[in-house]
Coordinates of C-alpha atoms and ligand atoms in Angstrom, one line a residue:
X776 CA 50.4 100.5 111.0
X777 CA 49.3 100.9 107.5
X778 CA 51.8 102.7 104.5
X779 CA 51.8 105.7 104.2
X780 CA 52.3 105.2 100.2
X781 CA 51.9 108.8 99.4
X782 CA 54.9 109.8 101.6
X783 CA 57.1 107.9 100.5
X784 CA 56.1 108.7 96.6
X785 CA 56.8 112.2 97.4
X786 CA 60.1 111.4 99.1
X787 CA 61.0 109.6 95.7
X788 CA 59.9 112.3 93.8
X789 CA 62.4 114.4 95.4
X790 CA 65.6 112.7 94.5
X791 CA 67.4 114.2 91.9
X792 CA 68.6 112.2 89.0
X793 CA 71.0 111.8 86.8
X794 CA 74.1 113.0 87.6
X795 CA 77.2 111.7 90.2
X796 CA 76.0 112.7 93.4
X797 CA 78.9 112.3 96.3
X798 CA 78.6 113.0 100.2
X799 CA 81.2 113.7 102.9
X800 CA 78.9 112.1 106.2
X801 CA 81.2 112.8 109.2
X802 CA 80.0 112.1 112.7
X803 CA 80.7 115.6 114.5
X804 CA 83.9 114.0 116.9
X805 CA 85.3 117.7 117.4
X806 CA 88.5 117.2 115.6
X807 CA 89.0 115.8 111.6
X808 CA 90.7 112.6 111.4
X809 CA 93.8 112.7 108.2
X810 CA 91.7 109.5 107.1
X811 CA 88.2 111.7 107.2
X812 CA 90.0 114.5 105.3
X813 CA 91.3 111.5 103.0
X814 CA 87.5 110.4 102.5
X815 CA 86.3 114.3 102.2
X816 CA 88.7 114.8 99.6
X817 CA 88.2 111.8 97.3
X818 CA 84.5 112.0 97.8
X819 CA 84.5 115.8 96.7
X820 CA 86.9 114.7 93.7
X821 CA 84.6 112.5 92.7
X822 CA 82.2 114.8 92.3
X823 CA 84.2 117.8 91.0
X824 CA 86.1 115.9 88.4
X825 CA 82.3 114.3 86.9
X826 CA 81.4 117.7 87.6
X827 CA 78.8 116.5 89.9
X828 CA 77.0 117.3 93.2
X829 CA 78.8 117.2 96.8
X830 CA 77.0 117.1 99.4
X831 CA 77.6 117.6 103.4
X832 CA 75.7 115.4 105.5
X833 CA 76.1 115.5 109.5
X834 CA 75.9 111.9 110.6
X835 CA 74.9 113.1 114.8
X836 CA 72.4 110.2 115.5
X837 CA 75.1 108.7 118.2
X838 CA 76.0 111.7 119.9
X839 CA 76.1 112.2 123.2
X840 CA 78.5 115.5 123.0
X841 CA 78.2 119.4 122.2
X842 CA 77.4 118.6 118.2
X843 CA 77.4 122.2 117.4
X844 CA 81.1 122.8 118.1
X845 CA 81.8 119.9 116.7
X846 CA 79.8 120.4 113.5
X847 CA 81.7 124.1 113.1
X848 CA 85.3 122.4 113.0
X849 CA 83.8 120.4 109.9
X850 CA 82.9 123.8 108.6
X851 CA 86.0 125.2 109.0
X852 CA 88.3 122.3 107.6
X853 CA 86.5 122.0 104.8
X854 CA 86.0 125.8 103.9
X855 CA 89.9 126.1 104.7
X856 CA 90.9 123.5 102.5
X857 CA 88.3 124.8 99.5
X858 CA 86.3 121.5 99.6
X859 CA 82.9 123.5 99.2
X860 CA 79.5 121.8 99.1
X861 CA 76.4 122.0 96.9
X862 CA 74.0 120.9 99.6
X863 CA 74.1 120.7 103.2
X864 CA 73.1 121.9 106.1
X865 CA 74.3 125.8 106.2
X866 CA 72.7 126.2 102.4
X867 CA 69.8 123.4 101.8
X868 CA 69.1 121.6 99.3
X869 CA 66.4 119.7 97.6
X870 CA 66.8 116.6 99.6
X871 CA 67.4 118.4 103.4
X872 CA 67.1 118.5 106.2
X873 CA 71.2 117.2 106.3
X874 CA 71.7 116.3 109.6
X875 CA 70.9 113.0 110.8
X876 CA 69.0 114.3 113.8
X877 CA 66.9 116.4 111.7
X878 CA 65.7 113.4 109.7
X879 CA 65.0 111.1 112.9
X880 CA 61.5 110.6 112.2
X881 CA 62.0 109.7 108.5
X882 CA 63.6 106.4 109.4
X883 CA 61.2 105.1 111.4
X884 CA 58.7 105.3 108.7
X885 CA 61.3 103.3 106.6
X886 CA 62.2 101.1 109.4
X887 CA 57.7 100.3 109.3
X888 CA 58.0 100.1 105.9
X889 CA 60.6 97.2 105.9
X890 CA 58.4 95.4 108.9
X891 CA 55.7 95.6 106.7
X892 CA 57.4 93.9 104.1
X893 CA 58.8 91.1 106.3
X894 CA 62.4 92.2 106.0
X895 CA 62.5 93.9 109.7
X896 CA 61.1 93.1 112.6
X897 CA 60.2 94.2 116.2
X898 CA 62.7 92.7 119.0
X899 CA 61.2 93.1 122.6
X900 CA 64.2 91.0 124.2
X901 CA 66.0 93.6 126.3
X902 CA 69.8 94.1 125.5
X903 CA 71.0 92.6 128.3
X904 CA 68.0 89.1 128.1
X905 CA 69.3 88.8 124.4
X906 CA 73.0 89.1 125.6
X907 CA 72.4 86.2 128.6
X908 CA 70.8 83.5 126.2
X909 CA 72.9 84.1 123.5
X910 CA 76.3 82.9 125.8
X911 CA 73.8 80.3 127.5
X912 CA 73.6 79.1 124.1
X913 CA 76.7 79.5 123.1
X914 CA 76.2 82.2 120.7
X915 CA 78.2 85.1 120.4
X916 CA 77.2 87.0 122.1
X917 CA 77.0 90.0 119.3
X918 CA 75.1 88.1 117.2
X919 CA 71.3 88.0 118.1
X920 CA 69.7 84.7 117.5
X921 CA 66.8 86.1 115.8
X922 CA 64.0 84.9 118.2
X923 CA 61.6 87.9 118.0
X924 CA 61.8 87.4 114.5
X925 CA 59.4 84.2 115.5
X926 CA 56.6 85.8 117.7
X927 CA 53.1 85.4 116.4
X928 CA 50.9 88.8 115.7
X929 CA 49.1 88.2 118.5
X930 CA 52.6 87.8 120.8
X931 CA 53.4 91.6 119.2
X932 CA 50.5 92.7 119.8
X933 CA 50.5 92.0 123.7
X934 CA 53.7 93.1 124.1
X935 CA 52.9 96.4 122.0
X936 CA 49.8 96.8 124.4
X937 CA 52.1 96.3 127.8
X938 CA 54.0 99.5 126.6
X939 CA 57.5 96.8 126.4
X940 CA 60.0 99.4 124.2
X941 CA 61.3 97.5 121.4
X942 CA 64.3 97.9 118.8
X943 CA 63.9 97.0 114.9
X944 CA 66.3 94.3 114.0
X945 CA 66.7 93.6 110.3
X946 CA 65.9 90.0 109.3
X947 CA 68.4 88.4 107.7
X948 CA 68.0 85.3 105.6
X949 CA 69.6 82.5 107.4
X950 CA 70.6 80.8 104.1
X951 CA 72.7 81.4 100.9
X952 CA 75.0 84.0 100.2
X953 CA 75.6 88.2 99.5
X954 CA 78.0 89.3 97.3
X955 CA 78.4 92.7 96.8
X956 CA 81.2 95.1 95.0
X957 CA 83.5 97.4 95.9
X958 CA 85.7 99.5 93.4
X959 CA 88.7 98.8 95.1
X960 CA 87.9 95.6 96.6
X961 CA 86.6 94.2 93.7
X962 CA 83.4 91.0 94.4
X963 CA 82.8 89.8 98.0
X964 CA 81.1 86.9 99.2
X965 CA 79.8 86.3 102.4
X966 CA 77.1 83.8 104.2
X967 CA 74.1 84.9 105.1
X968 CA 74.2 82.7 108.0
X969 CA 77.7 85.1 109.5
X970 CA 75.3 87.8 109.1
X971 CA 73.7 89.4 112.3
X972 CA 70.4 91.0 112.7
X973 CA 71.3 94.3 113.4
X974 CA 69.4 96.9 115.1
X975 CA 67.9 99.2 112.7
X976 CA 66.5 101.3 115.2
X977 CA 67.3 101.7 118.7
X978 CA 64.3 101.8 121.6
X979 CA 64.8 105.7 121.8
X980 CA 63.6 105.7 118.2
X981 CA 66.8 106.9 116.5
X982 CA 68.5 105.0 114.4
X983 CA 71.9 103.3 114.2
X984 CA 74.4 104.5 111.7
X985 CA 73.8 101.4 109.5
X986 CA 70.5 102.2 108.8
X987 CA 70.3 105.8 108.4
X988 CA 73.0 105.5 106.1
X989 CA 71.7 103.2 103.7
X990 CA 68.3 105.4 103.9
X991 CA 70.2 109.2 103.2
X992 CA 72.1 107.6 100.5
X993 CA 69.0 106.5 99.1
X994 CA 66.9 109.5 99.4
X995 CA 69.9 111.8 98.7
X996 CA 70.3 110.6 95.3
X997 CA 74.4 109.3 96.2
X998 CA 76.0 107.5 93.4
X999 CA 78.9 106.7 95.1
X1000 CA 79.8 106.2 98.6
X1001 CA 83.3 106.9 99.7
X1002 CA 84.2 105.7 103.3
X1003 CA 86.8 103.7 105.2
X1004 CA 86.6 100.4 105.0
X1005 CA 85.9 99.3 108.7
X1006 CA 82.7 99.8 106.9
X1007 CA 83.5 96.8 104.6
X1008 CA 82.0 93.8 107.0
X1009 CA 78.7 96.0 107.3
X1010 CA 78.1 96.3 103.4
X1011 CA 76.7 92.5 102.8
X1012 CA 74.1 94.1 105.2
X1013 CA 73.6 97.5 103.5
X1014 CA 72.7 95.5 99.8
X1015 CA 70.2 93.6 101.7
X1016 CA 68.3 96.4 102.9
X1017 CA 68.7 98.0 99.3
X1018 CA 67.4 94.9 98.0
X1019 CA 64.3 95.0 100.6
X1020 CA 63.6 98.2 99.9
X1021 CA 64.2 97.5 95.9
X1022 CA 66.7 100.6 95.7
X1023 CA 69.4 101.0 93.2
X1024 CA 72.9 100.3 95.2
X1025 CA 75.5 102.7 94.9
X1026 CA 78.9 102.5 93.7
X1027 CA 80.8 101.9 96.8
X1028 CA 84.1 103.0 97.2
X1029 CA 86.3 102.0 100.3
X1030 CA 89.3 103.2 101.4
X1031 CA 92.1 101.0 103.1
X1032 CA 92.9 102.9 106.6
X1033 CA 95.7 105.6 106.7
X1034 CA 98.3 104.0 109.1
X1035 CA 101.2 105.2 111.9
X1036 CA 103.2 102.1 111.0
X1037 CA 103.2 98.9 109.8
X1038 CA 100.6 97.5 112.1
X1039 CA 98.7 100.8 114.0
X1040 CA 96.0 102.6 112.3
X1041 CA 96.9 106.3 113.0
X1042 CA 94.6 107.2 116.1
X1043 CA 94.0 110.7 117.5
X1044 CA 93.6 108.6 121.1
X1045 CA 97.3 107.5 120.9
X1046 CA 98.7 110.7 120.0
X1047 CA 98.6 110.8 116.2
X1048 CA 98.1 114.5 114.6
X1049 CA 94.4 115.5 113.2
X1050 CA 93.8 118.3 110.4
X1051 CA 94.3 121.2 113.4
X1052 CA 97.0 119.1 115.0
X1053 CA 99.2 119.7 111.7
X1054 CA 97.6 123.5 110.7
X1055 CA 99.1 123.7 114.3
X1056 CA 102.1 122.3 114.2
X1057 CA 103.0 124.6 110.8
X1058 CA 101.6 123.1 107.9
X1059 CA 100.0 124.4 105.1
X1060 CA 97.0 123.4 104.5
X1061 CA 97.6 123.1 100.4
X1062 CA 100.9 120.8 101.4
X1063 CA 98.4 118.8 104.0
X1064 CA 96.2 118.1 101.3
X1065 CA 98.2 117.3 98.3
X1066 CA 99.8 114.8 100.5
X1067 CA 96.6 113.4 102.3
X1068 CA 95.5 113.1 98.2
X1069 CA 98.4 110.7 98.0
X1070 CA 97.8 108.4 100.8
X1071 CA 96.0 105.8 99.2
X1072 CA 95.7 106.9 95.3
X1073 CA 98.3 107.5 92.9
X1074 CA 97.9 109.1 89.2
X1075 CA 98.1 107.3 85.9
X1076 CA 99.5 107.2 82.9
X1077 CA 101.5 110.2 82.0
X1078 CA 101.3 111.9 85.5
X1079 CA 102.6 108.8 87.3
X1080 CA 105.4 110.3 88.3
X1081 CA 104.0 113.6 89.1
X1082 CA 103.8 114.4 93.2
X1083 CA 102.7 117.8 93.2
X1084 CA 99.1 118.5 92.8
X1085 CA 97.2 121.6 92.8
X1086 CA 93.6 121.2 94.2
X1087 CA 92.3 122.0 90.3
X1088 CA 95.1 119.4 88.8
X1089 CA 93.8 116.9 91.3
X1090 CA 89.9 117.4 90.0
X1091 CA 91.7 117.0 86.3
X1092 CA 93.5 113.7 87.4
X1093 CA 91.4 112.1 90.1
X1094 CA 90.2 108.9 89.1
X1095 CA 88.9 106.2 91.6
X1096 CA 90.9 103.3 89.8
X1097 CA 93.7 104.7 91.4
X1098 CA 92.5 104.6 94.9
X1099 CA 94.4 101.5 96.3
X1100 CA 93.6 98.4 98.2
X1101 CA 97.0 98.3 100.6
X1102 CA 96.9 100.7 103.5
X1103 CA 98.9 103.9 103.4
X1104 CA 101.5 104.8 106.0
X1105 CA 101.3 108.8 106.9
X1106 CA 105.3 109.8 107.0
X1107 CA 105.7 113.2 108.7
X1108 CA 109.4 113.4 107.1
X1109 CA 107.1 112.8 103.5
X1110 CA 105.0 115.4 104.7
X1111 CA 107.7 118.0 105.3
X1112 CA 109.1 117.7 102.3
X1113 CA 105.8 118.6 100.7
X1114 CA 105.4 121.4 103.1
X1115 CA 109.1 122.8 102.4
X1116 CA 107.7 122.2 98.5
X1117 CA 104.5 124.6 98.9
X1118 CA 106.1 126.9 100.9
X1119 CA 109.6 128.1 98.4
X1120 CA 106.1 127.9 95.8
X1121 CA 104.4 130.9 97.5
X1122 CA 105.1 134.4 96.0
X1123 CA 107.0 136.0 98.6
X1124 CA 104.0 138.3 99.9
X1125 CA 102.0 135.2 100.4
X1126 CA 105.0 133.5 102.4
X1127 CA 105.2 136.8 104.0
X1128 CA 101.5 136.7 105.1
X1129 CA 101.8 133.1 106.9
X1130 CA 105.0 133.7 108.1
X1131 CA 104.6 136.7 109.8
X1132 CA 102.7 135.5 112.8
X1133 CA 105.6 133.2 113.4
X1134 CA 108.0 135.4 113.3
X1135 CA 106.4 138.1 115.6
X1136 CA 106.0 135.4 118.1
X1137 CA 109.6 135.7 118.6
X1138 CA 110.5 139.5 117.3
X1139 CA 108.6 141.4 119.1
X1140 CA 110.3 144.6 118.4
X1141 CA 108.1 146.6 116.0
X1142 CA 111.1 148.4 114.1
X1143 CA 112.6 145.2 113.1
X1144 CA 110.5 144.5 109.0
X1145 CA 108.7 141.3 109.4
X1146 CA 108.5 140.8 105.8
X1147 CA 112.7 141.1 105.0
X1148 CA 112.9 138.7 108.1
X1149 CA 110.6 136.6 105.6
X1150 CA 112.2 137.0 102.6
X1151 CA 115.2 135.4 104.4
X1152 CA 113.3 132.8 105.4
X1153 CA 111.4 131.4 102.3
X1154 CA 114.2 129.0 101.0
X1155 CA 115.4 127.8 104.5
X1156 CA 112.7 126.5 106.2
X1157 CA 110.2 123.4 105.9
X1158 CA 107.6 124.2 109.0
X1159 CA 106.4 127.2 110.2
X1160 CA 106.7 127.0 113.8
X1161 CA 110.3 126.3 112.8
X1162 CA 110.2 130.1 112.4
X1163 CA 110.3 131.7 115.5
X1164 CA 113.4 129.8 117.0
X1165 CA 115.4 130.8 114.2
X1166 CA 114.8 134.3 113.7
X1167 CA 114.6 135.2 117.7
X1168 CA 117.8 136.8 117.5
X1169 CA 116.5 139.9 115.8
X1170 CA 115.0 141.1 118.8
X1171 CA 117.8 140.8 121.6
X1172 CA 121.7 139.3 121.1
X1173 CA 121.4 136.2 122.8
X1174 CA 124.7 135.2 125.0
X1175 CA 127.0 133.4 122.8
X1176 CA 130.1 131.2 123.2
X1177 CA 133.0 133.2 121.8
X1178 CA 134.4 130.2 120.3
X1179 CA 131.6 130.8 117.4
X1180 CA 134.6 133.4 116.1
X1181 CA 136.6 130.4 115.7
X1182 CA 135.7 128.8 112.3
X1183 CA 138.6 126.7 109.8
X1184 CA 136.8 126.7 106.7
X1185 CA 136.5 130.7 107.5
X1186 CA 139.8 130.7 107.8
X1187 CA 139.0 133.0 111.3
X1188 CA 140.1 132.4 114.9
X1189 CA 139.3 134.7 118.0
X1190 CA 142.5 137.1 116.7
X1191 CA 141.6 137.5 113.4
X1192 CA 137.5 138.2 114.4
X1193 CA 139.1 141.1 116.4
X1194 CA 140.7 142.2 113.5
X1195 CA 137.8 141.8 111.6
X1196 CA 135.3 143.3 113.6
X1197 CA 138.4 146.2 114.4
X1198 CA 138.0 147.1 110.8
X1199 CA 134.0 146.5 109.5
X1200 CA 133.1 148.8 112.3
X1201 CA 134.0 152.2 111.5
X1202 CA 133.6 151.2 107.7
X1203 CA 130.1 150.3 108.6
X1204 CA 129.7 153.4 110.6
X1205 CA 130.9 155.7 107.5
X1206 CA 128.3 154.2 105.3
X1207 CA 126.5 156.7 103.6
X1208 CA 123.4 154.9 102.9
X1209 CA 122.2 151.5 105.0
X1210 CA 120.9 148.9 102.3
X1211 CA 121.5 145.3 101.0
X1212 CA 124.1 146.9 98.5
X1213 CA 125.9 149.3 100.3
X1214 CA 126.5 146.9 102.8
X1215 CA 127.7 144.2 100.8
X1216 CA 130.0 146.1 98.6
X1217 CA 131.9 147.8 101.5
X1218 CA 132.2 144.5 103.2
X1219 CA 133.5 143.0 100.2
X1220 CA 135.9 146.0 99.2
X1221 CA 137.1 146.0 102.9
X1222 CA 137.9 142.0 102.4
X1223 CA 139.6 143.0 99.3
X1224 CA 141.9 145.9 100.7
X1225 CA 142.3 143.8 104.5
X1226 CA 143.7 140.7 101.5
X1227 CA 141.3 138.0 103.3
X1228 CA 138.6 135.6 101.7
X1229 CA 135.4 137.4 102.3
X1230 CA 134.3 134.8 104.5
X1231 CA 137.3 135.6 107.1
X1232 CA 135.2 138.9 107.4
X1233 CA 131.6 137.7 107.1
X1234 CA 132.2 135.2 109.2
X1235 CA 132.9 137.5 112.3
X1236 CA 130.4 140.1 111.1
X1237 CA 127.9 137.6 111.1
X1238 CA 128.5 135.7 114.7
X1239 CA 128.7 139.1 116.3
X1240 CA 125.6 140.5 114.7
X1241 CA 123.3 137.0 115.2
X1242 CA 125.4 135.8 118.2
X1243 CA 124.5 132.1 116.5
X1244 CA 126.1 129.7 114.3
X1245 CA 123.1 128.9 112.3
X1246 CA 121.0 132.3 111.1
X1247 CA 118.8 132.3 108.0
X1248 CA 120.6 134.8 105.6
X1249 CA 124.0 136.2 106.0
X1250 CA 126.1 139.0 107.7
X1251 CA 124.6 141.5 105.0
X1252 CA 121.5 140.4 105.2
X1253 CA 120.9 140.6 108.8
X1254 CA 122.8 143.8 109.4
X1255 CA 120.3 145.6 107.5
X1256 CA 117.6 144.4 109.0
X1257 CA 119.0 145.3 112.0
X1258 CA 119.8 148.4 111.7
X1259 CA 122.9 150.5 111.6
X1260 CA 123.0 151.2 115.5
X1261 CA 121.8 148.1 116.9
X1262 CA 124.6 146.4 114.1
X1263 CA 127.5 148.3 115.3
X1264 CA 126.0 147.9 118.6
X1265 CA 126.7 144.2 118.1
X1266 CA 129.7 144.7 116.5
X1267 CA 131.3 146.4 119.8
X1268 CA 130.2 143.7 121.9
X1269 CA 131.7 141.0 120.2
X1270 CA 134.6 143.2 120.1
X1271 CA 134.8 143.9 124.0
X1272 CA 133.7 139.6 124.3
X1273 CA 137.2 138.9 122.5
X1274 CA 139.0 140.7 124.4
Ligands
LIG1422 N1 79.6 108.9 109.9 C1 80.5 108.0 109.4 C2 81.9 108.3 109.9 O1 82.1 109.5 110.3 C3 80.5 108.0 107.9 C4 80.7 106.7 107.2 C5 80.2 106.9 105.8 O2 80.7 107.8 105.1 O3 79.4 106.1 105.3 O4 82.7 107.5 110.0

């Protein structure tokens, strides 16, 4: 097949120059991995902070699922955690299409282009022929023994002729040594001869992830690629097809994985949390991200000691030389303490907002205000589905053990709640007007004139009115949002309960 020269001119022409050029290239799994987020984030700092160009690219040529779904929860997470895109599939770009499948028959042009040149070749052994020798042999069976590499023209040709289907293998050199560099790695070395002949592309004509990646980040113009570094062992081969092809190689950038523990990578298989997982379980998505930022990079100089980032701060501070070669251990208990940290951070109608959902899930009664319940809760709690189990008690008393009354360090026993409650009730019922203020200075007063500590009265006021030992907020606090009638509704039950 002759070269197609002006083609590939024009798909030159097209690359543009001159400026950092990132991409995020997820493979559309339905769910987003915290180490994909890790790589989405870094890759879009990158970009941001050399106020570059990110790019979205949809890797989809191994895909046997539903990609569309799949594709939208990469939209989502990254809209929701303001990781916007220059270039990509939903908006163009000068170097689309940006999905893999879109592109499928670029890369067998390339893939004829490197046959051409005697860096590739055509392999007519079927999988499973290639497999047998191989172990008959003694060969690994994973690495290919390069025997097609060896047929004559005239050998290709009858095989082309008999309609065999065929995969491209790249030919690797079987002597001397590839070094290639990593920022965080630093130089490696490996032997050519270690060095398998991979499949470029497959007998259906797509091509594997190896090679289509080498080819987008070439025609997209990337600058630096950002991935996990189970990509490492593959990179010896992605500088040889660079250097077939005489492109520039990019700067790569690997990431050590995000661990469960000392030994596990985290895995959604065996039950580790994705992005949605934690949205789910009551994170927020700022806290999520500031800590995924963390896992794996750390800030220099004066910031060293600084933990929390603002997406903009991190674009000021990101710098790749502090992405780090040991792996990263994902600590929920770290997590929740960043989570607690955003969430006291919001202004109180933004924790209202988020909160809100939580707490209707539990308080469904519609006279009972959402956004007091909230104010309550800002300072008390680290997780939002935390909320709904501590506030369910504003819609219905739940049955309570009448030893709550009994408290030592309230100074208040089932005798003296009686008391208690004897008196705040027809105080409470007198009260001209039912606020915060009102309510806490004739509570107080009453403490004053009954000669207790005020907590001998709160105390009471408090268990009756929650019916639990632990409420976010205080007597006061609660009997207002209560409500005088359902209050000193409360208040006579616990009085009837003791007796
Ligand atoms: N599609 C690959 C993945 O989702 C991307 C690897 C890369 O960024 O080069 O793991």
């Amino acid at each position: 097949m002759a070269v197609d020269k002006a083609f590939f001119d024009e798909m030159e022409a097209r690359i543009p120059k001159g400026k950092v050029r990132t991409r995020f290239a997820p493979s559309p799994t339905g769910y987003m991995h915290v180490g994909n987020l890790r790589t989405a984030l870094y890759t879009w700092l990158i970009a941001r902070h050399a106020g570059g160009t990110f790019i979205l690219r949809i890797e989809d040529t191994d895909q046997g699922r539903l990609v569309e779904d799949a594709t939208d929860v990469i939209y989502k997470t990254m809209a929701e955690c303001g990781l916007n895109h220059d270039e990509g599939p939903d908006m163009g770009g000068p170097v689309g299409p940006y999905i893999q499948s879109e592109r499928r028959d670029l890369y067998g042009k390339y893939a004829e282009l490197l046959v051409e040149k005697g860096f590739a070749y055509r392999c007519f052994c079927g999988k499973d022929d290639a497999a047998e020798e191989n172990v008959a042999e003694g060969v690994s069976i994973h690495k290919y023994d390069g025997r097609c590499s060896r047929l004559s023209q005239e050998e290709i040709q009858a095989n082309l002729d008999a309609g065999k289907p065929f995969v491209i293998r790249q030919k690797i050199p079987r002597e001397g040594k590839t070094t290639f560099h990593d920022v965080t790695f630093g130089d490696i070395t490996v032997d050519n001869d270690t060095l398998d002949d991979q499949v470029l592309i497959k007998s259906d004509g797509l091509p594997t992830y190896n090679f289509a990646n080498v080819v987008d980040d070439h025609l997209m113009g990337i600058t630096h690629v950002v991935r996990g570094s189970e990509y490492l062992s593959s990179a010896p081969k992605y500088n040889l097809l660079y250097e077939a092809f005489g492109w520039e190689i990019p700067t790569y950038v690997h990431c050590s994985p995000v661990m469960r523990d000392a030994h596990n990578k985290m895995s959604k298989r065996h039950g580790d949390p994705s992005y949605e997982d934690l949205i789910a379980q009551g994170y927020l998505t700022t806290a999520v991200l500031n800590y995924v930022a963390l896992l794996g990079w750390a800030p220099k100089g004066d910031l060293s000691e600084q933990e929390i980032f603002s997406l903009d701060q991190l674009v000021e501070a990101f710098d790749i030389a502090g992405i780090s070669k040991s792996p990263a251990i994902f600590d929920l208990a770290k997590l929740d303490y960043f989570n607690a940290t955003y969430l006291r951070a919001l202004a109180p109608e933004d924790f209202s907002r988020v909160a809100e959902p939580y707490i209707r899930q539990s308080v469904k009664n519609p006279s009972i205000d959402a956004a007091a319940i909230a104010a309550l809760l800002q300072a008390r709690c680290e997780k939002l589905t935390e909320i709904p189990e501590k506030v369910d008690f504003f819609d219905g008393l739940p049955d309570y053990d009448v030893e709550f009354y009994v408290n030592k360090k309230s100074k208040t026993d089932k005798d003296i709640s009686k008391a208690m409650l004897s008196a705040a009730i027809p105080v409470l019922e007198a009260l001209p007007v039912w606020d915060t203020d009102p309510i806490h200075d004739a509570l107080i007063d009453l403490a004053a004139k009954l000669e207790v500590k005020n907590a001998t009265l709160m105390w009471p006021v408090r268990i009756a009115a929650a019916g639990k030992l632990v409420t976010p907020g205080g007597a006061v606090e609660i009997c207002r949002i209560l409500g005088r009638d359902e209050t000193l509704r409360r208040l006579n039950h616990g009085l009837s309960l003791l007796g």
